[in-house]
PDB file of C-alpha atoms in Angstrom:
ATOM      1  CA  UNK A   8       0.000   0.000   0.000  1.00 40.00           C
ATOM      2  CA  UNK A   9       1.424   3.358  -0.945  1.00 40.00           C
ATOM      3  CA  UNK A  10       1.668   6.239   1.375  1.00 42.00           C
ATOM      4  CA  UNK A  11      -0.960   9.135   1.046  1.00 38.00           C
ATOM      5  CA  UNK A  12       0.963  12.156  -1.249  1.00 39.00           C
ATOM      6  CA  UNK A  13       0.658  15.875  -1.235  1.00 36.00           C
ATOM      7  CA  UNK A  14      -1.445  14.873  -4.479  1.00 38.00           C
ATOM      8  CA  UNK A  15      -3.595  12.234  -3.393  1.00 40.00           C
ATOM      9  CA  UNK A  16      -3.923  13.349   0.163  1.00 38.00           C
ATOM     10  CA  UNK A  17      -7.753  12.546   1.298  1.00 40.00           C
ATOM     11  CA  UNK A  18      -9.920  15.493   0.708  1.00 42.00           C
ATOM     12  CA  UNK A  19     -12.095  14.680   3.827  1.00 39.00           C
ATOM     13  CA  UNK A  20      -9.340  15.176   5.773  1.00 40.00           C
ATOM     14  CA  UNK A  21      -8.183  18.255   4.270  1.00 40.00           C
ATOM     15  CA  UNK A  22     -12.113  19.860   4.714  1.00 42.00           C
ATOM     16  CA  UNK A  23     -10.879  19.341   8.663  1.00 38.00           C
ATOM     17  CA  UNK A  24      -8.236  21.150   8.949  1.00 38.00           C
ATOM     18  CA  UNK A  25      -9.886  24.414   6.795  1.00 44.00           C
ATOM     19  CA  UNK A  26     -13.093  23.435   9.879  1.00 47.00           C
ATOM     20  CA  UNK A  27     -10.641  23.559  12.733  1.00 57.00           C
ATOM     21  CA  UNK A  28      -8.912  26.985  11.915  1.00 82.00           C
ATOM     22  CA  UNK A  29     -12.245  28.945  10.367  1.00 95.00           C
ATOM     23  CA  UNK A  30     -13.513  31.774  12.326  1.00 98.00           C
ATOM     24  CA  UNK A  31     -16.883  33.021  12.898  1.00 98.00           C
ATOM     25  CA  UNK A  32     -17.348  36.698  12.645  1.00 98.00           C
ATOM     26  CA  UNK A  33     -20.788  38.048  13.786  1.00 98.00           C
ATOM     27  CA  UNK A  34     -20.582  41.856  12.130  1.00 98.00           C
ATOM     28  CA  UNK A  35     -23.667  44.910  11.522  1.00 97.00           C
ATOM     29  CA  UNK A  36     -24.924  46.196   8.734  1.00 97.00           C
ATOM     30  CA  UNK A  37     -21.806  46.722   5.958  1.00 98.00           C
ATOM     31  CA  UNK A  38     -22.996  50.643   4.754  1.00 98.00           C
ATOM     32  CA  UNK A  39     -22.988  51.628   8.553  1.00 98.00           C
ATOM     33  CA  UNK A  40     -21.155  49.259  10.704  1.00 98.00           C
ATOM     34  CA  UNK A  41     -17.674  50.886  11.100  1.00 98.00           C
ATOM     35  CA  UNK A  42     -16.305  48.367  13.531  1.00 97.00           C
ATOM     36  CA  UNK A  43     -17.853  45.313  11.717  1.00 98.00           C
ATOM     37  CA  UNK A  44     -15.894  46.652   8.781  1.00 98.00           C
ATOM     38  CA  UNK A  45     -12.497  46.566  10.750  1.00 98.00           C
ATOM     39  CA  UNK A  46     -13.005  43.529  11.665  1.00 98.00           C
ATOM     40  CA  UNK A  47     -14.230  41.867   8.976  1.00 98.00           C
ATOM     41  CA  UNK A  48     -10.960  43.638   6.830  1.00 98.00           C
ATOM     42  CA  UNK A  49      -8.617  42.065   9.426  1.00 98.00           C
ATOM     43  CA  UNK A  50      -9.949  38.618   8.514  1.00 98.00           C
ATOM     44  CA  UNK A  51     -10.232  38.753   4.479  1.00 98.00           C
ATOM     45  CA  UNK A  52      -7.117  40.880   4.011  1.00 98.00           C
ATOM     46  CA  UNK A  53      -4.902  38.516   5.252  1.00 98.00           C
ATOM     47  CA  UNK A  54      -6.443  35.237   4.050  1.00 97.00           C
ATOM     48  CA  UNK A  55      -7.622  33.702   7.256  1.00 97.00           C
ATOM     49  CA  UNK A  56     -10.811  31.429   6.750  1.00 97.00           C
ATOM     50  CA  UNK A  57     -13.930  32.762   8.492  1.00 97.00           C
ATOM     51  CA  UNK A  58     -17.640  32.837   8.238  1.00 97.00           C
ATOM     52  CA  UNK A  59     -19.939  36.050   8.376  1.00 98.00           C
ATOM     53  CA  UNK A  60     -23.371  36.253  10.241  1.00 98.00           C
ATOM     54  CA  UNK A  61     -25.202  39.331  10.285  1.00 97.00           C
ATOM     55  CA  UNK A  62     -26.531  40.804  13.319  1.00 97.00           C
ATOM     56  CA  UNK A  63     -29.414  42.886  13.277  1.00 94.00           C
ATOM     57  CA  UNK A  64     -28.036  45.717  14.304  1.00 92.00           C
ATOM     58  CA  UNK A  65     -30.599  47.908  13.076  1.00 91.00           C
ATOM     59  CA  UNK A  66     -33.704  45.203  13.066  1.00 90.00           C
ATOM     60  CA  UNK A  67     -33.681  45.155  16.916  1.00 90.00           C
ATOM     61  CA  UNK A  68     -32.396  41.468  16.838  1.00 95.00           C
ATOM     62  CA  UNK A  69     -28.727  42.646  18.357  1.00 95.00           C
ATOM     63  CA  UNK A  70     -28.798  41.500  21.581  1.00 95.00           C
ATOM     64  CA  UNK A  71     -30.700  38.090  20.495  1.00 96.00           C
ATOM     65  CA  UNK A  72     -28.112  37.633  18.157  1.00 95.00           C
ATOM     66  CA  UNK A  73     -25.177  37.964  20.077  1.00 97.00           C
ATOM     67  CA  UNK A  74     -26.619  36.033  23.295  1.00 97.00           C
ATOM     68  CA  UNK A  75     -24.663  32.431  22.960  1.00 96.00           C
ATOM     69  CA  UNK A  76     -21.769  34.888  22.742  1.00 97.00           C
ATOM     70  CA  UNK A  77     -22.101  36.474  26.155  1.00 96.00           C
ATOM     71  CA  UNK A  78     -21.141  38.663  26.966  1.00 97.00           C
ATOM     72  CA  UNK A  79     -20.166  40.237  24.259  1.00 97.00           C
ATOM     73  CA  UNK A  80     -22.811  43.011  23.097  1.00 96.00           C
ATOM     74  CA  UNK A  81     -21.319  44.917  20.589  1.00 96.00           C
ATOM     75  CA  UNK A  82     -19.977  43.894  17.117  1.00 98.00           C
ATOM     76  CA  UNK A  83     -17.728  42.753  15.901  1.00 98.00           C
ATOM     77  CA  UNK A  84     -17.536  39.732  17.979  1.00 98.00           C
ATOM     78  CA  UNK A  85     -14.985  36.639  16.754  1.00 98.00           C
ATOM     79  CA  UNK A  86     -15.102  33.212  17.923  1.00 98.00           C
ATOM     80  CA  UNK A  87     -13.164  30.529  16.943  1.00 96.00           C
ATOM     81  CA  UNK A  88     -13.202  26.482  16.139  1.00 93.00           C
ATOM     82  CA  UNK A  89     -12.698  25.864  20.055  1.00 94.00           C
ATOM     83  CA  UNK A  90     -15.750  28.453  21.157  1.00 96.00           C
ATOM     84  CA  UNK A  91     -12.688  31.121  22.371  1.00 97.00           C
ATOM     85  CA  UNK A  92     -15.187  34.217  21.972  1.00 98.00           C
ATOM     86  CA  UNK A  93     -13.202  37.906  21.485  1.00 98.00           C
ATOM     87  CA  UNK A  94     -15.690  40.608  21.521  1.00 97.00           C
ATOM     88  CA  UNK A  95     -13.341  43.862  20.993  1.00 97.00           C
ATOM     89  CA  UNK A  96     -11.765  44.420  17.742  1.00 97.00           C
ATOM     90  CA  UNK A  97      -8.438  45.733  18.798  1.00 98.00           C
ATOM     91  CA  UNK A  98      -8.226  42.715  20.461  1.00 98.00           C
ATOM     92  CA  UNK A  99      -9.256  40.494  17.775  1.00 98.00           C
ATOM     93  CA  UNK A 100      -6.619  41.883  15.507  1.00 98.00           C
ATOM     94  CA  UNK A 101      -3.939  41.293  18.600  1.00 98.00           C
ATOM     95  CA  UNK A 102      -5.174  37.868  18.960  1.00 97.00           C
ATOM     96  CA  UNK A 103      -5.186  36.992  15.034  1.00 98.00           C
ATOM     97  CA  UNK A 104      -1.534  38.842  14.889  1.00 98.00           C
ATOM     98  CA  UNK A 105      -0.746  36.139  17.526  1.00 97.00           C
ATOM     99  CA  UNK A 106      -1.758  33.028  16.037  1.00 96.00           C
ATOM    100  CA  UNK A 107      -0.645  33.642  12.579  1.00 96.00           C
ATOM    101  CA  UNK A 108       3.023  35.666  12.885  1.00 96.00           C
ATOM    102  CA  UNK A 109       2.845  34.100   8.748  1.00 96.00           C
ATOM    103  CA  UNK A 110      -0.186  36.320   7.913  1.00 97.00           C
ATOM    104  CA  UNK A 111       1.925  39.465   8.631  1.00 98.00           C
ATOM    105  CA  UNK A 112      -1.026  41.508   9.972  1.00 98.00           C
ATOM    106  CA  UNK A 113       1.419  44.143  11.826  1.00 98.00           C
ATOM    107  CA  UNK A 114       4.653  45.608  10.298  1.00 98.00           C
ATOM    108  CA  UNK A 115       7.933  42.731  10.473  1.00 97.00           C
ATOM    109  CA  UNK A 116      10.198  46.053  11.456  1.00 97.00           C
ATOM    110  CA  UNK A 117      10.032  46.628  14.911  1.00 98.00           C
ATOM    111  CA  UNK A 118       9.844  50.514  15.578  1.00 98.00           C
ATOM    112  CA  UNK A 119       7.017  50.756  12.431  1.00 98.00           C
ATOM    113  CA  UNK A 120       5.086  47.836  14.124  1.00 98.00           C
ATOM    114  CA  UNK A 121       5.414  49.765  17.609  1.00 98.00           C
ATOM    115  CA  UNK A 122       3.917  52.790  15.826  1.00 98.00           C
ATOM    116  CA  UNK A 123       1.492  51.330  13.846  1.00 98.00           C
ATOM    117  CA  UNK A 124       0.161  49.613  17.480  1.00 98.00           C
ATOM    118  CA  UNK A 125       0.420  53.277  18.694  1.00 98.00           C
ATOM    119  CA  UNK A 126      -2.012  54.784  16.075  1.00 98.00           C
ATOM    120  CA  UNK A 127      -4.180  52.081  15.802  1.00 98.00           C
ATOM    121  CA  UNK A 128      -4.660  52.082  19.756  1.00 98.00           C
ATOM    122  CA  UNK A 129      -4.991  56.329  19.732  1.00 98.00           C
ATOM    123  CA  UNK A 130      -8.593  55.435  16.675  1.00 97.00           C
ATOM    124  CA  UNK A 131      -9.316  53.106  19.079  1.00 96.00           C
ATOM    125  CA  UNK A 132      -9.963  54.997  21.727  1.00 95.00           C
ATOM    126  CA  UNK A 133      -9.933  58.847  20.299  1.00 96.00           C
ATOM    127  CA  UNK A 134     -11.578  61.167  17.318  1.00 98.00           C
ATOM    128  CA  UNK A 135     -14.547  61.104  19.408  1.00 98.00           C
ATOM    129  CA  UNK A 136     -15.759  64.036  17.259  1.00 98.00           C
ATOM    130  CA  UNK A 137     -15.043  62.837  13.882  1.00 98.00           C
ATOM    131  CA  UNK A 138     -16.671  59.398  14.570  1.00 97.00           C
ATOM    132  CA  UNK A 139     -19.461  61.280  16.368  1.00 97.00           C
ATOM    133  CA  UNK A 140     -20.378  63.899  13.829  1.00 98.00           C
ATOM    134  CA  UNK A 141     -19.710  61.702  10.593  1.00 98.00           C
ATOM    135  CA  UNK A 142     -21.536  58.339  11.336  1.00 98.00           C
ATOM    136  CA  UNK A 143     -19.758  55.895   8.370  1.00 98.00           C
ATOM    137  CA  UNK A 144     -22.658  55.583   5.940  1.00 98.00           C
ATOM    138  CA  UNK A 145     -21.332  54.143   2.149  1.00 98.00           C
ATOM    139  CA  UNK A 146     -23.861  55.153  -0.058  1.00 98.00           C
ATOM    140  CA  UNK A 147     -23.468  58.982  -1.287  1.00 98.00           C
ATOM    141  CA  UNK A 148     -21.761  61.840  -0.420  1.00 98.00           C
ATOM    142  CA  UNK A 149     -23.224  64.793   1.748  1.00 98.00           C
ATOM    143  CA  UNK A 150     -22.740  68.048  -0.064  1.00 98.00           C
ATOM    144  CA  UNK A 151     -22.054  71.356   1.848  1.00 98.00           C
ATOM    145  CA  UNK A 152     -21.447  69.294   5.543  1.00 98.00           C
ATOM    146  CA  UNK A 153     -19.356  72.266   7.926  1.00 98.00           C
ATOM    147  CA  UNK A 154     -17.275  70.132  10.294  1.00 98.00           C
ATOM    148  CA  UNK A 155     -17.173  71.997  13.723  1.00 98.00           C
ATOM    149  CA  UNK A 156     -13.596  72.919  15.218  1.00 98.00           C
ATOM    150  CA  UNK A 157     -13.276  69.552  16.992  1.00 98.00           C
ATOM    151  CA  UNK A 158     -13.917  67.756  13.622  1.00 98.00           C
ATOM    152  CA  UNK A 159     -11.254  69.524  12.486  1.00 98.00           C
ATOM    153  CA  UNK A 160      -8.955  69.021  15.324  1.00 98.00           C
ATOM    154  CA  UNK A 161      -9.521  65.366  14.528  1.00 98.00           C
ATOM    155  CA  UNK A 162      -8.707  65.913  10.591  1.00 98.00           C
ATOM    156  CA  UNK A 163      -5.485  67.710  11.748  1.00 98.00           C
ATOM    157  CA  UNK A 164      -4.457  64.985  13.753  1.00 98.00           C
ATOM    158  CA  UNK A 165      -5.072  62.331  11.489  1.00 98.00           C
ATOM    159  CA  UNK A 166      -2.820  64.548   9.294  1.00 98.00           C
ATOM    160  CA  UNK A 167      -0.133  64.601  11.347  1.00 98.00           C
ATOM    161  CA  UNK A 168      -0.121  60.721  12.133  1.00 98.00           C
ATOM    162  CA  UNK A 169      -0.110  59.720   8.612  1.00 98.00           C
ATOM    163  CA  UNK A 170       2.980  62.062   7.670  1.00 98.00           C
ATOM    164  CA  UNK A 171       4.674  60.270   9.747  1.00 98.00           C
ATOM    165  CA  UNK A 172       3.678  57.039   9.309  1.00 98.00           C
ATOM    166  CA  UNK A 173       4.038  57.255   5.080  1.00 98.00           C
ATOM    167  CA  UNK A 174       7.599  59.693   5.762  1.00 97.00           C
ATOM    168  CA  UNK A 175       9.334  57.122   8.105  1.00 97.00           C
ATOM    169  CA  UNK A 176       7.845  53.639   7.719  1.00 97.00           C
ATOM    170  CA  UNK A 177       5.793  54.142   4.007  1.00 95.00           C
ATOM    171  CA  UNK A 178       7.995  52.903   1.471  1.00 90.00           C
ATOM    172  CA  UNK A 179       6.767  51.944  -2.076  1.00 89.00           C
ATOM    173  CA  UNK A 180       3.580  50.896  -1.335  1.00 96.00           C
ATOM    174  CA  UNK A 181       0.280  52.969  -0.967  1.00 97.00           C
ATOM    175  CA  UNK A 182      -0.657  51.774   2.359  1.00 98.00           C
ATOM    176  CA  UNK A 183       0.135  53.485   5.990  1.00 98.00           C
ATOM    177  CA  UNK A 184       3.091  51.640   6.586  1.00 98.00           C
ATOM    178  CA  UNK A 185       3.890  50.526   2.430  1.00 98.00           C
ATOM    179  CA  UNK A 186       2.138  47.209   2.963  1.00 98.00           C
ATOM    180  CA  UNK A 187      -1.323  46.535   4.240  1.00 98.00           C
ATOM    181  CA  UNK A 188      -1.485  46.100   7.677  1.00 98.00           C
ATOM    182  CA  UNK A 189      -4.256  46.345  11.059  1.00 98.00           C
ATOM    183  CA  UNK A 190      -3.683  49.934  10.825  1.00 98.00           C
ATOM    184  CA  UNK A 191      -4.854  50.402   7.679  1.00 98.00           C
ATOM    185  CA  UNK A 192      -8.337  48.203   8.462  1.00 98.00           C
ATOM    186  CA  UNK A 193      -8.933  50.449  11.688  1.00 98.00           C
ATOM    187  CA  UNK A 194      -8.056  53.884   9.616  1.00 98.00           C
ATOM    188  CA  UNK A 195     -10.307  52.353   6.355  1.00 98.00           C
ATOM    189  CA  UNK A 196     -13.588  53.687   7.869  1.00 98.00           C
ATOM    190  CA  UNK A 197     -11.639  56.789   8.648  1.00 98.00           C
ATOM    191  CA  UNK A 198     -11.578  57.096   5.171  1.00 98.00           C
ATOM    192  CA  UNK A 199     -15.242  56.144   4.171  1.00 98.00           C
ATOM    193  CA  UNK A 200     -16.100  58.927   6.500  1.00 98.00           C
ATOM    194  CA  UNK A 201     -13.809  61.336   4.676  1.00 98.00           C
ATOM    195  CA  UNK A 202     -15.524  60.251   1.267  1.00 98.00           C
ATOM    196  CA  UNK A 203     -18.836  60.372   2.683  1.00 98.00           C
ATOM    197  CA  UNK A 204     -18.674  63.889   3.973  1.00 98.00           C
ATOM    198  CA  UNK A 205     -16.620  65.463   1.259  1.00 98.00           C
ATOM    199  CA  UNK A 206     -14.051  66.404   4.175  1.00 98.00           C
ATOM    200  CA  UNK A 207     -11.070  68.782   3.202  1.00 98.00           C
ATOM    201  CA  UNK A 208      -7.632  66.793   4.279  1.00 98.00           C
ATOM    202  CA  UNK A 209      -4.216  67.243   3.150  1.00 98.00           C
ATOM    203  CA  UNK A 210      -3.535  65.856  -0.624  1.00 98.00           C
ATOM    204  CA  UNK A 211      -1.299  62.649   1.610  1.00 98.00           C
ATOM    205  CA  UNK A 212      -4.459  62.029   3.753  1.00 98.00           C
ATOM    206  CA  UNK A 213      -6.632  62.216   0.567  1.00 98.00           C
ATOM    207  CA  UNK A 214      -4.528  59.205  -1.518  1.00 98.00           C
ATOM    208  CA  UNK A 215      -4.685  57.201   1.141  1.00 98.00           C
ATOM    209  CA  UNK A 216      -8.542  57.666   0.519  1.00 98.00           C
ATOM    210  CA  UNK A 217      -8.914  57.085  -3.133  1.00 98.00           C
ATOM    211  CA  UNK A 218      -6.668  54.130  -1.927  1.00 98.00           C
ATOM    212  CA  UNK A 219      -8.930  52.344   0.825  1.00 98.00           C
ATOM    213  CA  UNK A 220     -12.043  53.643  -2.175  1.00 98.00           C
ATOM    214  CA  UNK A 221     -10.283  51.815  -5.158  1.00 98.00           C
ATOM    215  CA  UNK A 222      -9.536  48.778  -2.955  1.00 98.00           C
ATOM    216  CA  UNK A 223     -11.489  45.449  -3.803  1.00 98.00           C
ATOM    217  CA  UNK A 224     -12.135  44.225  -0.559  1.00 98.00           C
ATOM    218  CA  UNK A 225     -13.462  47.761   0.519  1.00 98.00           C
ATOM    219  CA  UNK A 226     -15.136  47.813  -3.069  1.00 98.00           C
ATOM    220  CA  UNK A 227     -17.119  44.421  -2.092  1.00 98.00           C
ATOM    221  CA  UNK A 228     -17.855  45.344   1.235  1.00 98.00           C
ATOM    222  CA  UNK A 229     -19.796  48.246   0.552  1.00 98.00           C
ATOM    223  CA  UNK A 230     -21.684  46.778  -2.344  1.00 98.00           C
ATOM    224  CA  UNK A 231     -22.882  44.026  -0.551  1.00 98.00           C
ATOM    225  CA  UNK A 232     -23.928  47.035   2.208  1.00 98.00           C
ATOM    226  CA  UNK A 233     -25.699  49.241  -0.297  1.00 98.00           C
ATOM    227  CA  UNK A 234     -27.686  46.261  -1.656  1.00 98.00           C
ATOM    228  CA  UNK A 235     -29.748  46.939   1.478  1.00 97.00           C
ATOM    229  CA  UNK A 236     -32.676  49.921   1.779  1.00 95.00           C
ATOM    230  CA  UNK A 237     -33.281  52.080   4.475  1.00 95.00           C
ATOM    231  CA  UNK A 238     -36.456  53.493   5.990  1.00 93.00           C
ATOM    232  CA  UNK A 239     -35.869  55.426   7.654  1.00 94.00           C
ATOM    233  CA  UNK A 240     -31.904  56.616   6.511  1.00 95.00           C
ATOM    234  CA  UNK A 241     -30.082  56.035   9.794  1.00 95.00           C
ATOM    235  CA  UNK A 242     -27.693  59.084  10.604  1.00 95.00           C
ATOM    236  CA  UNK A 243     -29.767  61.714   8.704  1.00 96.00           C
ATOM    237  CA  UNK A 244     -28.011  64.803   7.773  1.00 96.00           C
ATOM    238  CA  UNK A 245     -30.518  67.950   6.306  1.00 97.00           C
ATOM    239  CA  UNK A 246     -27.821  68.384   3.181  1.00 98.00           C
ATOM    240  CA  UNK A 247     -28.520  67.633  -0.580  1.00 98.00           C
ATOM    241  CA  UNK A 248     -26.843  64.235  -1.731  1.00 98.00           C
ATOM    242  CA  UNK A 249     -23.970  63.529  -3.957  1.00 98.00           C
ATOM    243  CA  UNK A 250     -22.982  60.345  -5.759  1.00 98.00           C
ATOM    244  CA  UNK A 251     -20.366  58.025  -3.944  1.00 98.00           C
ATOM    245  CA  UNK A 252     -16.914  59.324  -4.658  1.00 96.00           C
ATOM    246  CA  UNK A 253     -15.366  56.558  -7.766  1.00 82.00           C
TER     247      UNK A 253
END
């Protein structure tokens, strides 16, 4: 009897190793989820098998949904083959960094991946304004939107993080730190909001836009999302409506 080769290896056996290491992602509604988006980017930028289910975030169904997942409450919530649940995205993409080093979700050089934990930590838990006063909504653009001072504080800061980032650690490629990485899936909805407010930002801030825009994965995420109607528009804004920025 011969022993089983890379070409004739049993394909049952195969279909349980790709079970054992898919995730399940539970994530909102695509056009307004922000944080569904970064999570859901960590997992199909990088190749790692997963699963999507789709909370009703805006249906009511949220905390139904989410209940064998307790206690998470708030999407993006991941949970692995073994039931592990993480229910915080910057942990999620700390935890996926962790079990595949391969996948290369941070920076390989050491002082870009300590900065690119440092500004991916400081969307975490800042631009309260920006986030606050430009909900993440994919479909059109919002003509003639005035972004108060702390907007623009915000703008100006994301500014100034990004210089650096492209100046020190950006190389050839288009992305924060040359090659995609977590920083650019927490900073992509940065972006949509950007685009979907017709914000002024520096011309670097602004290629990085048209960059996360012309992106496929960001391209297929927010078709699926605008396949979906709204009645009533969440996140109403009393301004005239623009086409989606190609």
């Amino acid at each position: 009897m011969s022993l089983p080769t890379k070409e004739n290896w049993p394909r049952p056996a195969q279909g349980l190793i790709l079970a054992f290491m898919t995730y399940d992602l539970y994530i909102g509604d695509r056009a307004f989820s922000s944080w569904s988006l970064r999570g859901w980017l960590m997992l199909e930028k990088f190749g790692l098998p997963y699963r999507a289910h789709l909370v009703g975030l805006y249906s009511g169904t949220m905390a139904e949904d989410l209940a064998e997942l307790a206690p998470a409450r708030l999407v993006p919530v991941l949970r692995d083959a073994a039931g592990i649940v993480v229910f915080d995205s910057l942990a999620m993409g700390e935890t996926l960094a962790e079990r595949h080093p391969e996948a290369g979700l941070w920076p390989t050089d050491a002082a870009a991946r300590a900065y690119a934990r440092s500004i991916t930590a400081e969307l975490h838990a800042g631009f309260g304004a920006l986030r606050g006063d430009c909900a993440m909504q994919l479909f059109h653009q919002w003509v003639g939107f005035e972004p108060s001072d702390a907007v623009q504080a915000d703008l100006r800061r994301i500014e100034e993080v990004f210089a650096v980032a492209r100046k020190r650690y950006g190389g050839e490629g288009p992305w924060l730190f040359g090659a995609y990485s977590l920083a650019d899936a927490f900073y992509s909805p940065i972006a949509a909001r950007i685009a979907g407010y017709g914000l002024k930002v520096s011309d670097e801030v602004q290629a990085y836009v048209d960059t996360t825009l012309a992106d496929p994965s960001f391209q297929a995420w927010r078709e699926e999302g605008i396949a979906v109607r709204y009645e009533p528009f969440p996140y109403p804004q009393p301004l005239e409506k623009a086409l989606w920025p190609a």
